[in-house]
Amino acid sequence: MSEPLIIAIDGPAASGKGTLSRRLASFYGLRHLDTGTLYRGVAWIMLRDGFEPRDEAAAVKVARAFDPEILGSADLRTPAVGRSASLVAVHEGVRKALFDFQRSFGLQKPGAVLDGRDIGTVIFPDATVKFFITASPEERAQRRYLELRASDEGVTYEGTLAELKRRDERDQSREEAPLKPAAEAEIIDTSKLTPDEVMARAVRIIDNVVRGRT
Ligand code: CDP
Ligand code: CDP
């Protein structure tokens, strides 16, 4: 196989795209990039240095100087960082500054699984296979609530649902790279599926595409 295999996975928060991406990367021997961590990394630096995430000039500066090393060291998974990530992600200059890193990551052989919001639409419109992973807001809020509750007893299901809907709305309605399925994306609603079932569907689809191109 000469061309790198690139699997693009988009979807809203807690849809299960990270879980599927990690499994696919391990199954096909590909590298994996959770592109949300790039926006979370920029947001984390902004918060640490006392910048307001809406400050576009500061956000672009941070994104241009972005060092992926930060991804392993910072606490990026908190709700505050998630909220700020979606605020810095609306800035066109931030998205442009992170573009090349994502492209080069995917283009190294043997290829990669990238997950995020705009992989199939903007970063890799030329991906080998594209998925849009989704689930009902209530199901996603329940999943995120269970994750957060493990480390924070103050978290509530209602608060998690409200925050998740606000973030969906911001990600879908922004001008730059809004969250939406790519035209040819395979859509999987994971609301009533187990991670194993989602994986089995995705592998069937990928194997069909890969068989067709060799
Ligand atoms: O894990 P979760 O789905 O909650 O969020 P994430 O994937 O870490 O992304 C955090 C935020 O970064 C999202 O709400 C988006 O605003 C932004 N993001 C983006 O704009 N484009 C991407 N490719 C990935 C994330
Ligand atoms: O990356 P994203 O924010 O889209 O979601 P995730 O972190 O992969 O998944 C959120 C939670 O949903 C995890 O606890 C998964 O075990 C669970 N889940 C799933 O990923 N897929 C299903 N079909 C059902 C549950």
mmCIF file of C-alpha atoms and ligand atoms in Angstrom:
data_model
loop_
_atom_site.group_PDB
_atom_site.id
_atom_site.type_symbol
_atom_site.label_atom_id
_atom_site.label_comp_id
_atom_site.label_asym_id
_atom_site.label_seq_id
_atom_site.Cartn_x
_atom_site.Cartn_y
_atom_site.Cartn_z
ATOM 1 C CA MET A 1 0.000 0.000 0.000
ATOM 2 C CA SER A 2 1.729 3.234 -1.085
ATOM 3 C CA GLU A 3 -0.590 6.028 0.053
ATOM 4 C CA PRO A 4 -0.887 6.540 3.824
ATOM 5 C CA LEU A 5 -4.184 5.298 5.221
ATOM 6 C CA ILE A 6 -5.950 8.279 6.772
ATOM 7 C CA ILE A 7 -9.073 7.824 8.845
ATOM 8 C CA ALA A 8 -10.934 11.043 9.691
ATOM 9 C CA ILE A 9 -13.295 10.930 12.672
ATOM 10 C CA ASP A 10 -15.459 13.896 13.635
ATOM 11 C CA GLY A 11 -18.271 14.362 16.090
ATOM 12 C CA PRO A 12 -19.499 16.250 19.152
ATOM 13 C CA ALA A 13 -18.226 15.863 22.720
ATOM 14 C CA ALA A 14 -18.515 12.401 24.302
ATOM 15 C CA SER A 15 -19.917 10.823 21.147
ATOM 16 C CA GLY A 16 -17.299 8.072 21.452
ATOM 17 C CA LYS A 17 -14.935 9.299 18.714
ATOM 18 C CA GLY A 18 -11.828 9.081 20.917
ATOM 19 C CA THR A 19 -12.616 5.528 21.997
ATOM 20 C CA LEU A 20 -13.189 4.442 18.398
ATOM 21 C CA SER A 21 -10.063 6.278 17.178
ATOM 22 C CA ARG A 22 -7.789 4.621 19.709
ATOM 23 C CA ARG A 23 -9.169 1.187 18.870
ATOM 24 C CA LEU A 24 -8.879 1.708 15.119
ATOM 25 C CA ALA A 25 -5.315 3.016 15.420
ATOM 26 C CA SER A 26 -4.289 -0.037 17.397
ATOM 27 C CA PHE A 27 -6.155 -2.457 15.083
ATOM 28 C CA TYR A 28 -4.671 -1.074 11.839
ATOM 29 C CA GLY A 29 -1.246 -0.155 13.285
ATOM 30 C CA LEU A 30 -1.746 3.580 12.646
ATOM 31 C CA ARG A 31 -0.749 6.631 14.662
ATOM 32 C CA HIS A 32 -3.495 8.521 16.494
ATOM 33 C CA LEU A 33 -3.999 12.226 17.039
ATOM 34 C CA ASP A 34 -6.809 13.571 19.225
ATOM 35 C CA THR A 35 -6.895 17.053 17.668
ATOM 36 C CA GLY A 36 -9.090 18.377 20.507
ATOM 37 C CA THR A 37 -5.966 18.295 22.671
ATOM 38 C CA LEU A 38 -4.345 20.911 20.398
ATOM 39 C CA TYR A 39 -7.180 23.389 21.057
ATOM 40 C CA ARG A 40 -7.229 22.364 24.712
ATOM 41 C CA GLY A 41 -3.454 22.937 24.861
ATOM 42 C CA VAL A 42 -3.763 26.469 23.465
ATOM 43 C CA ALA A 43 -6.632 27.174 25.883
ATOM 44 C CA TRP A 44 -4.656 25.801 28.830
ATOM 45 C CA ILE A 45 -1.719 28.138 28.104
ATOM 46 C CA MET A 46 -4.119 31.089 27.732
ATOM 47 C CA LEU A 47 -5.719 30.358 31.114
ATOM 48 C CA ARG A 48 -2.354 29.777 32.783
ATOM 49 C CA ASP A 49 -0.984 33.079 31.492
ATOM 50 C CA GLY A 50 -4.103 35.054 32.396
ATOM 51 C CA PHE A 51 -5.393 35.698 28.873
ATOM 52 C CA GLU A 52 -9.082 35.828 28.008
ATOM 53 C CA PRO A 53 -9.807 33.048 25.404
ATOM 54 C CA ARG A 54 -11.807 35.566 23.347
ATOM 55 C CA ASP A 55 -8.606 37.641 22.893
ATOM 56 C CA GLU A 56 -7.904 36.637 19.282
ATOM 57 C CA ALA A 57 -4.450 38.268 18.963
ATOM 58 C CA ALA A 58 -3.176 36.528 22.099
ATOM 59 C CA ALA A 59 -4.718 33.182 21.081
ATOM 60 C CA VAL A 60 -3.099 33.303 17.638
ATOM 61 C CA LYS A 61 0.274 34.100 19.189
ATOM 62 C CA VAL A 62 -0.019 31.136 21.557
ATOM 63 C CA ALA A 63 -1.142 28.809 18.739
ATOM 64 C CA ARG A 64 1.765 29.863 16.486
ATOM 65 C CA ALA A 65 4.268 29.133 19.256
ATOM 66 C CA PHE A 66 2.485 25.913 20.198
ATOM 67 C CA ASP A 67 4.716 23.097 21.388
ATOM 68 C CA PRO A 68 2.983 19.680 21.232
ATOM 69 C CA GLU A 69 5.165 18.592 24.193
ATOM 70 C CA ILE A 70 2.637 20.371 26.401
ATOM 71 C CA LEU A 71 0.041 17.744 25.516
ATOM 72 C CA GLY A 72 1.558 15.133 27.782
ATOM 73 C CA SER A 73 2.125 17.357 30.794
ATOM 74 C CA ALA A 74 -0.868 19.634 31.286
ATOM 75 C CA ASP A 75 -4.258 18.842 32.814
ATOM 76 C CA LEU A 76 -6.262 19.335 29.644
ATOM 77 C CA ARG A 77 -9.384 17.305 30.432
ATOM 78 C CA THR A 78 -11.104 19.701 32.845
ATOM 79 C CA PRO A 79 -14.474 21.276 31.856
ATOM 80 C CA ALA A 80 -12.936 24.780 32.136
ATOM 81 C CA VAL A 81 -10.275 23.898 29.585
ATOM 82 C CA GLY A 82 -12.912 22.285 27.316
ATOM 83 C CA ARG A 83 -15.031 25.439 27.424
ATOM 84 C CA SER A 84 -12.031 27.695 26.736
ATOM 85 C CA ALA A 85 -10.896 25.364 23.930
ATOM 86 C CA SER A 86 -14.170 25.926 22.087
ATOM 87 C CA LEU A 87 -13.717 29.693 22.569
ATOM 88 C CA VAL A 88 -10.170 29.764 21.148
ATOM 89 C CA ALA A 89 -11.230 27.376 18.350
ATOM 90 C CA VAL A 90 -13.480 30.007 16.737
ATOM 91 C CA HIS A 91 -10.462 32.139 15.767
ATOM 92 C CA GLU A 92 -9.406 31.634 12.148
ATOM 93 C CA GLY A 93 -5.728 32.395 12.943
ATOM 94 C CA VAL A 94 -5.670 29.712 15.639
ATOM 95 C CA ARG A 95 -7.037 27.081 13.243
ATOM 96 C CA LYS A 96 -4.539 28.091 10.547
ATOM 97 C CA ALA A 97 -1.637 27.903 12.996
ATOM 98 C CA LEU A 98 -2.572 24.306 13.913
ATOM 99 C CA PHE A 99 -3.244 23.159 10.329
ATOM 100 C CA ASP A 100 0.272 22.123 9.217
ATOM 101 C CA PHE A 101 0.951 20.084 12.338
ATOM 102 C CA GLN A 102 -2.213 18.022 11.739
ATOM 103 C CA ARG A 103 -1.474 17.515 8.023
ATOM 104 C CA SER A 104 2.127 16.395 8.612
ATOM 105 C CA PHE A 105 1.039 14.094 11.405
ATOM 106 C CA GLY A 106 -1.423 12.320 9.109
ATOM 107 C CA LEU A 107 0.799 12.151 6.040
ATOM 108 C CA GLN A 108 3.600 10.153 7.667
ATOM 109 C CA LYS A 109 3.498 6.485 6.715
ATOM 110 C CA PRO A 110 1.707 4.209 7.367
ATOM 111 C CA GLY A 111 -0.971 6.834 8.093
ATOM 112 C CA ALA A 112 -3.100 7.910 10.995
ATOM 113 C CA VAL A 113 -6.450 8.197 12.666
ATOM 114 C CA LEU A 114 -7.282 11.820 13.499
ATOM 115 C CA ASP A 115 -10.341 12.777 15.511
ATOM 116 C CA GLY A 116 -11.890 16.187 16.081
ATOM 117 C CA ARG A 117 -14.512 18.474 14.577
ATOM 118 C CA ASP A 118 -13.192 19.396 11.118
ATOM 119 C CA ILE A 119 -10.938 16.522 10.077
ATOM 120 C CA GLY A 120 -13.103 15.285 7.182
ATOM 121 C CA THR A 121 -14.236 18.762 6.145
ATOM 122 C CA VAL A 122 -11.063 20.899 6.420
ATOM 123 C CA ILE A 123 -7.897 19.088 7.537
ATOM 124 C CA PHE A 124 -8.206 15.903 5.463
ATOM 125 C CA PRO A 125 -10.936 16.335 2.843
ATOM 126 C CA ASP A 126 -8.781 13.719 1.022
ATOM 127 C CA ALA A 127 -8.971 11.131 3.859
ATOM 128 C CA THR A 128 -9.277 7.467 2.886
ATOM 129 C CA VAL A 129 -12.394 7.033 5.055
ATOM 130 C CA LYS A 130 -14.463 9.584 6.990
ATOM 131 C CA PHE A 131 -16.761 8.978 9.936
ATOM 132 C CA PHE A 132 -19.143 11.234 11.789
ATOM 133 C CA ILE A 133 -19.753 9.799 15.258
ATOM 134 C CA THR A 134 -22.720 11.110 17.175
ATOM 135 C CA ALA A 135 -25.175 10.295 19.998
ATOM 136 C CA SER A 136 -28.076 12.069 21.690
ATOM 137 C CA PRO A 137 -27.112 15.005 23.936
ATOM 138 C CA GLU A 138 -28.607 13.186 26.944
ATOM 139 C CA GLU A 139 -26.573 10.026 26.334
ATOM 140 C CA ARG A 140 -23.391 12.047 25.795
ATOM 141 C CA ALA A 141 -23.999 14.128 28.928
ATOM 142 C CA GLN A 142 -24.517 10.947 30.946
ATOM 143 C CA ARG A 143 -21.197 9.528 29.670
ATOM 144 C CA ARG A 144 -19.312 12.757 30.394
ATOM 145 C CA TYR A 145 -20.986 13.101 33.816
ATOM 146 C CA LEU A 146 -19.798 9.607 34.827
ATOM 147 C CA GLU A 147 -16.238 10.446 33.744
ATOM 148 C CA LEU A 148 -16.161 13.791 35.579
ATOM 149 C CA ARG A 149 -17.800 12.489 38.743
ATOM 150 C CA ALA A 150 -14.873 10.131 39.317
ATOM 151 C CA SER A 151 -12.672 13.120 40.165
ATOM 152 C CA ASP A 152 -15.190 15.821 41.152
ATOM 153 C CA GLU A 153 -18.119 15.047 43.461
ATOM 154 C CA GLY A 154 -19.657 18.482 42.873
ATOM 155 C CA VAL A 155 -20.460 17.801 39.235
ATOM 156 C CA THR A 156 -24.148 17.317 38.268
ATOM 157 C CA TYR A 157 -25.808 15.654 35.275
ATOM 158 C CA GLU A 158 -27.906 18.785 34.563
ATOM 159 C CA GLY A 159 -24.867 21.076 34.616
ATOM 160 C CA THR A 160 -22.920 18.697 32.364
ATOM 161 C CA LEU A 161 -25.818 18.541 29.868
ATOM 162 C CA ALA A 162 -26.204 22.342 29.772
ATOM 163 C CA GLU A 163 -22.463 22.858 29.222
ATOM 164 C CA LEU A 164 -22.325 20.203 26.516
ATOM 165 C CA LYS A 165 -25.255 21.779 24.627
ATOM 166 C CA ARG A 166 -23.618 25.219 24.819
ATOM 167 C CA ARG A 167 -20.389 23.807 23.397
ATOM 168 C CA ASP A 168 -22.235 21.894 20.605
ATOM 169 C CA GLU A 169 -24.036 25.088 19.655
ATOM 170 C CA ARG A 170 -20.798 27.116 19.573
ATOM 171 C CA ASP A 171 -18.952 24.434 17.554
ATOM 172 C CA GLN A 172 -21.814 24.058 15.036
ATOM 173 C CA SER A 173 -22.544 27.727 14.479
ATOM 174 C CA ARG A 174 -19.035 29.203 14.174
ATOM 175 C CA GLU A 175 -17.928 30.558 10.809
ATOM 176 C CA GLU A 176 -14.577 28.766 10.640
ATOM 177 C CA ALA A 177 -14.720 24.998 10.227
ATOM 178 C CA PRO A 178 -18.090 24.431 11.922
ATOM 179 C CA LEU A 179 -18.854 20.951 13.251
ATOM 180 C CA LYS A 180 -20.820 19.076 10.577
ATOM 181 C CA PRO A 181 -20.553 15.741 8.753
ATOM 182 C CA ALA A 182 -18.400 15.788 5.598
ATOM 183 C CA ALA A 183 -20.514 15.076 2.505
ATOM 184 C CA GLU A 184 -19.244 11.501 2.168
ATOM 185 C CA ALA A 185 -18.922 10.714 5.886
ATOM 186 C CA GLU A 186 -20.287 7.465 7.290
ATOM 187 C CA ILE A 187 -22.555 8.504 10.141
ATOM 188 C CA ILE A 188 -22.726 6.267 13.221
ATOM 189 C CA ASP A 189 -25.123 7.086 16.061
ATOM 190 C CA THR A 190 -23.609 5.418 19.132
ATOM 191 C CA SER A 191 -26.520 6.177 21.526
ATOM 192 C CA LYS A 192 -27.616 2.550 21.706
ATOM 193 C CA LEU A 193 -24.402 0.832 20.648
ATOM 194 C CA THR A 194 -21.519 -0.548 22.712
ATOM 195 C CA PRO A 195 -17.944 0.462 21.851
ATOM 196 C CA ASP A 196 -17.460 -3.080 20.425
ATOM 197 C CA GLU A 197 -20.451 -2.679 18.116
ATOM 198 C CA VAL A 198 -19.243 0.717 16.894
ATOM 199 C CA MET A 199 -15.796 -0.755 16.256
ATOM 200 C CA ALA A 200 -17.227 -3.698 14.284
ATOM 201 C CA ARG A 201 -19.232 -1.349 12.042
ATOM 202 C CA ALA A 202 -16.269 0.925 11.436
ATOM 203 C CA VAL A 203 -13.916 -1.954 10.586
ATOM 204 C CA ARG A 204 -16.440 -3.353 8.097
ATOM 205 C CA ILE A 205 -16.648 0.027 6.354
ATOM 206 C CA ILE A 206 -12.874 0.610 6.329
ATOM 207 C CA ASP A 207 -12.092 -2.890 5.047
ATOM 208 C CA ASN A 208 -14.534 -2.383 2.168
ATOM 209 C CA VAL A 209 -12.928 0.910 1.184
ATOM 210 C CA VAL A 210 -9.376 -0.428 1.492
ATOM 211 C CA ARG A 211 -10.248 -3.541 -0.578
ATOM 212 C CA GLY A 212 -11.718 -1.250 -3.235
ATOM 213 C CA ARG A 213 -8.566 0.846 -3.614
ATOM 214 C CA THR A 214 -5.959 -1.945 -3.849
HETATM 215 O O1 CDP B 1 -13.331 15.526 24.240
HETATM 216 P P1 CDP B 1 -14.369 16.492 23.797
HETATM 217 O O2 CDP B 1 -15.118 15.962 22.629
HETATM 218 O O3 CDP B 1 -15.181 17.058 24.903
HETATM 219 O O4 CDP B 1 -13.646 17.808 23.271
HETATM 220 P P2 CDP B 1 -12.351 17.902 22.406
HETATM 221 O O5 CDP B 1 -12.415 16.999 21.241
HETATM 222 O O6 CDP B 1 -11.182 17.801 23.318
HETATM 223 O O7 CDP B 1 -12.443 19.409 21.842
HETATM 224 C C1 CDP B 1 -12.499 20.545 22.655
HETATM 225 C C2 CDP B 1 -12.942 21.707 21.782
HETATM 226 O O8 CDP B 1 -11.910 21.970 20.815
HETATM 227 C C3 CDP B 1 -14.193 21.462 20.959
HETATM 228 O O9 CDP B 1 -15.380 21.806 21.650
HETATM 229 C C4 CDP B 1 -13.984 22.355 19.731
HETATM 230 O O10 CDP B 1 -14.419 23.673 19.938
HETATM 231 C C5 CDP B 1 -12.475 22.389 19.584
HETATM 232 N N1 CDP B 1 -12.008 21.523 18.469
HETATM 233 C C6 CDP B 1 -12.079 22.040 17.196
HETATM 234 O O11 CDP B 1 -12.573 23.151 16.998
HETATM 235 N N2 CDP B 1 -11.605 21.327 16.137
HETATM 236 C C7 CDP B 1 -11.084 20.106 16.324
HETATM 237 N N3 CDP B 1 -10.619 19.442 15.267
HETATM 238 C C8 CDP B 1 -11.032 19.553 17.614
HETATM 239 C C9 CDP B 1 -11.517 20.282 18.684
HETATM 240 O O1 CDP B 2 -13.794 11.392 22.282
HETATM 241 P P1 CDP B 2 -15.221 11.693 22.684
HETATM 242 O O2 CDP B 2 -15.335 12.906 23.571
HETATM 243 O O3 CDP B 2 -16.148 11.759 21.509
HETATM 244 O O4 CDP B 2 -15.767 10.472 23.535
HETATM 245 P P2 CDP B 2 -15.007 9.270 24.293
HETATM 246 O O5 CDP B 2 -14.115 9.849 25.316
HETATM 247 O O6 CDP B 2 -14.424 8.310 23.286
HETATM 248 O O7 CDP B 2 -16.221 8.466 24.934
HETATM 249 C C1 CDP B 2 -16.947 8.937 26.014
HETATM 250 C C2 CDP B 2 -17.443 7.750 26.815
HETATM 251 O O8 CDP B 2 -18.445 7.061 26.096
HETATM 252 C C3 CDP B 2 -16.369 6.727 27.201
HETATM 253 O O9 CDP B 2 -16.483 6.482 28.578
HETATM 254 C C4 CDP B 2 -16.753 5.494 26.403
HETATM 255 O O10 CDP B 2 -16.459 4.303 27.057
HETATM 256 C C5 CDP B 2 -18.252 5.647 26.227
HETATM 257 N N1 CDP B 2 -18.884 4.971 25.069
HETATM 258 C C6 CDP B 2 -18.308 4.951 23.815
HETATM 259 O O11 CDP B 2 -17.204 5.504 23.617
HETATM 260 N N2 CDP B 2 -18.925 4.331 22.752
HETATM 261 C C7 CDP B 2 -20.114 3.752 22.921
HETATM 262 N N3 CDP B 2 -20.715 3.177 21.896
HETATM 263 C C8 CDP B 2 -20.718 3.789 24.172
HETATM 264 C C9 CDP B 2 -20.070 4.402 25.238
#
